[in-house]
Amino acid sequence: VQLQASGGGLVQAGGSLRLSCAASGLTFNSYAMAWFRQCPGKEREFVASIKQSGGSTSYADSVKGRFTISRDNAKNTVYLQMNSLKPEDPAVYYCAADLVWGSRWPPSMDYWGKGTLVTVSS
């Protein structure tokens, strides 16, 4: 199984980025997908998740209203549209796959990608 995240980079505060995570080696539409992020010295934290069908989503309070998670099951890809980026958003962003929808707990994820770095300049 491979989860390949991409789309990270440097953006000014208030700007936007779109992350992508392409999955292979698994039955993509059987897995809920999630994004987490981690700053140096901090624990990995939940950002957003989307149900297998794409019909339900969940967000951390810190990103609600600014970030949007979506998926394209035909392309085996999950996206994270990040708008109105703030100085507290920089981190390595990871995508993860979970057979069970609804968990925000990193150890419960079945598969992880390698992460993509997001940097926000003020």
mmCIF file of C-alpha atoms in Angstrom:
data_model
loop_
_atom_site.group_PDB
_atom_site.id
_atom_site.type_symbol
_atom_site.label_atom_id
_atom_site.label_comp_id
_atom_site.label_asym_id
_atom_site.label_seq_id
_atom_site.Cartn_x
_atom_site.Cartn_y
_atom_site.Cartn_z
ATOM 1 C CA VAL A 1 0.000 0.000 0.000
ATOM 2 C CA GLN A 2 1.241 3.469 -0.881
ATOM 3 C CA LEU A 3 -0.203 6.834 0.026
ATOM 4 C CA GLN A 4 1.657 9.586 -1.790
ATOM 5 C CA ALA A 5 0.950 13.089 -0.510
ATOM 6 C CA SER A 6 1.846 16.136 -2.558
ATOM 7 C CA GLY A 7 1.036 19.819 -2.923
ATOM 8 C CA GLY A 8 2.805 21.255 0.090
ATOM 9 C CA GLY A 9 4.932 24.374 -0.145
ATOM 10 C CA LEU A 10 5.420 27.919 1.022
ATOM 11 C CA VAL A 11 2.446 30.261 1.043
ATOM 12 C CA GLN A 12 1.721 33.645 2.574
ATOM 13 C CA ALA A 13 -0.665 33.934 5.487
ATOM 14 C CA GLY A 14 -4.165 34.228 4.089
ATOM 15 C CA GLY A 15 -3.274 32.218 1.026
ATOM 16 C CA SER A 16 -4.374 28.803 -0.171
ATOM 17 C CA LEU A 17 -2.889 25.423 -0.935
ATOM 18 C CA ARG A 18 -4.395 22.187 -2.189
ATOM 19 C CA LEU A 19 -2.913 18.938 -0.970
ATOM 20 C CA SER A 20 -3.428 15.656 -2.789
ATOM 21 C CA CYS A 21 -2.908 12.097 -1.668
ATOM 22 C CA ALA A 22 -2.842 9.369 -4.286
ATOM 23 C CA ALA A 23 -3.460 5.854 -3.000
ATOM 24 C CA SER A 24 -2.418 2.554 -4.523
ATOM 25 C CA GLY A 25 -2.389 -1.062 -3.434
ATOM 26 C CA LEU A 26 -5.675 -0.906 -1.573
ATOM 27 C CA THR A 27 -9.374 -0.875 -2.394
ATOM 28 C CA PHE A 28 -9.654 2.874 -2.054
ATOM 29 C CA ASN A 29 -13.419 3.139 -1.709
ATOM 30 C CA SER A 30 -13.330 0.713 1.221
ATOM 31 C CA TYR A 31 -11.316 3.150 3.315
ATOM 32 C CA ALA A 32 -12.185 6.341 5.092
ATOM 33 C CA MET A 33 -9.421 8.842 4.461
ATOM 34 C CA ALA A 34 -7.991 11.430 6.798
ATOM 35 C CA TRP A 35 -5.455 14.201 7.011
ATOM 36 C CA PHE A 36 -3.289 14.765 10.073
ATOM 37 C CA ARG A 37 -0.530 17.243 10.735
ATOM 38 C CA GLN A 38 2.511 17.344 12.954
ATOM 39 C CA CYS A 39 4.843 20.122 14.052
ATOM 40 C CA PRO A 40 8.325 19.425 15.412
ATOM 41 C CA GLY A 41 8.149 18.364 19.049
ATOM 42 C CA LYS A 42 4.375 18.011 19.003
ATOM 43 C CA GLU A 43 2.014 15.099 18.665
ATOM 44 C CA ARG A 44 0.363 14.302 15.375
ATOM 45 C CA GLU A 45 -3.082 15.875 15.328
ATOM 46 C CA PHE A 46 -6.245 15.215 13.394
ATOM 47 C CA VAL A 47 -7.191 17.718 10.707
ATOM 48 C CA ALA A 48 -10.037 16.241 8.650
ATOM 49 C CA SER A 49 -11.563 12.979 7.499
ATOM 50 C CA ILE A 50 -13.990 11.773 4.868
ATOM 51 C CA LYS A 51 -16.176 8.699 4.748
ATOM 52 C CA GLN A 52 -15.660 5.951 2.211
ATOM 53 C CA SER A 53 -18.479 7.238 0.005
ATOM 54 C CA GLY A 54 -17.503 10.868 0.471
ATOM 55 C CA GLY A 55 -20.920 11.561 1.950
ATOM 56 C CA SER A 56 -19.702 12.597 5.385
ATOM 57 C CA THR A 57 -16.794 14.714 6.549
ATOM 58 C CA SER A 58 -15.338 15.739 9.879
ATOM 59 C CA TYR A 59 -12.981 18.580 10.818
ATOM 60 C CA ALA A 60 -10.880 19.722 13.712
ATOM 61 C CA ASP A 61 -12.264 22.914 15.215
ATOM 62 C CA SER A 62 -9.043 24.724 14.329
ATOM 63 C CA VAL A 63 -9.608 24.283 10.578
ATOM 64 C CA LYS A 64 -13.403 24.205 10.316
ATOM 65 C CA GLY A 65 -14.623 26.697 7.768
ATOM 66 C CA ARG A 66 -11.162 27.110 6.204
ATOM 67 C CA PHE A 67 -10.213 23.599 5.057
ATOM 68 C CA THR A 68 -12.227 21.248 2.868
ATOM 69 C CA ILE A 69 -11.562 17.538 2.434
ATOM 70 C CA SER A 70 -12.815 15.734 -0.653
ATOM 71 C CA ARG A 71 -12.135 12.540 -2.531
ATOM 72 C CA ASP A 72 -12.338 11.146 -6.046
ATOM 73 C CA ASN A 73 -12.821 7.402 -5.812
ATOM 74 C CA ALA A 74 -12.336 7.022 -9.568
ATOM 75 C CA LYS A 75 -8.834 8.492 -9.189
ATOM 76 C CA ASN A 76 -8.023 6.906 -5.810
ATOM 77 C CA THR A 77 -7.184 10.359 -4.515
ATOM 78 C CA VAL A 78 -8.119 12.443 -1.497
ATOM 79 C CA TYR A 79 -7.675 16.207 -1.379
ATOM 80 C CA LEU A 80 -7.358 18.884 1.267
ATOM 81 C CA GLN A 81 -8.168 22.399 0.118
ATOM 82 C CA MET A 82 -6.669 24.810 2.612
ATOM 83 C CA ASN A 83 -7.818 28.427 2.505
ATOM 84 C CA SER A 84 -7.102 31.406 4.742
ATOM 85 C CA LEU A 85 -3.917 29.790 5.974
ATOM 86 C CA LYS A 86 -2.717 31.043 9.336
ATOM 87 C CA PRO A 87 0.711 31.186 10.990
ATOM 88 C CA GLU A 88 -0.365 28.255 13.211
ATOM 89 C CA ASP A 89 -1.048 25.964 10.243
ATOM 90 C CA PRO A 90 2.530 25.096 9.202
ATOM 91 C CA ALA A 91 3.317 21.415 9.689
ATOM 92 C CA VAL A 92 4.026 18.230 7.874
ATOM 93 C CA TYR A 93 0.657 17.055 6.606
ATOM 94 C CA TYR A 94 0.020 13.325 6.392
ATOM 95 C CA CYS A 95 -2.763 11.403 4.749
ATOM 96 C CA ALA A 96 -4.019 8.193 6.297
ATOM 97 C CA ALA A 97 -6.445 5.406 5.477
ATOM 98 C CA ASP A 98 -8.775 3.719 7.944
ATOM 99 C CA LEU A 99 -11.234 0.893 7.329
ATOM 100 C CA VAL A 100 -13.435 2.329 10.062
ATOM 101 C CA TRP A 101 -14.949 5.774 9.616
ATOM 102 C CA GLY A 102 -14.955 8.224 12.462
ATOM 103 C CA SER A 103 -11.691 7.839 14.334
ATOM 104 C CA ARG A 104 -9.455 10.831 15.039
ATOM 105 C CA TRP A 105 -6.866 8.757 16.852
ATOM 106 C CA PRO A 106 -3.608 8.296 14.928
ATOM 107 C CA PRO A 107 -2.864 4.756 16.181
ATOM 108 C CA SER A 108 -6.168 3.550 14.733
ATOM 109 C CA MET A 109 -5.183 4.413 11.158
ATOM 110 C CA ASP A 110 -4.347 1.422 8.982
ATOM 111 C CA TYR A 111 -1.960 3.115 6.545
ATOM 112 C CA TRP A 112 0.050 6.327 6.420
ATOM 113 C CA GLY A 113 1.646 8.365 3.710
ATOM 114 C CA LYS A 114 5.023 10.068 4.101
ATOM 115 C CA GLY A 115 3.787 13.611 4.454
ATOM 116 C CA THR A 116 4.151 16.915 2.688
ATOM 117 C CA LEU A 117 5.480 20.103 4.283
ATOM 118 C CA VAL A 118 3.341 23.232 4.492
ATOM 119 C CA THR A 119 5.020 26.495 5.456
ATOM 120 C CA VAL A 120 3.189 29.766 6.016
ATOM 121 C CA SER A 121 4.962 33.110 5.961
ATOM 122 C CA SER A 122 3.517 36.062 7.838
#
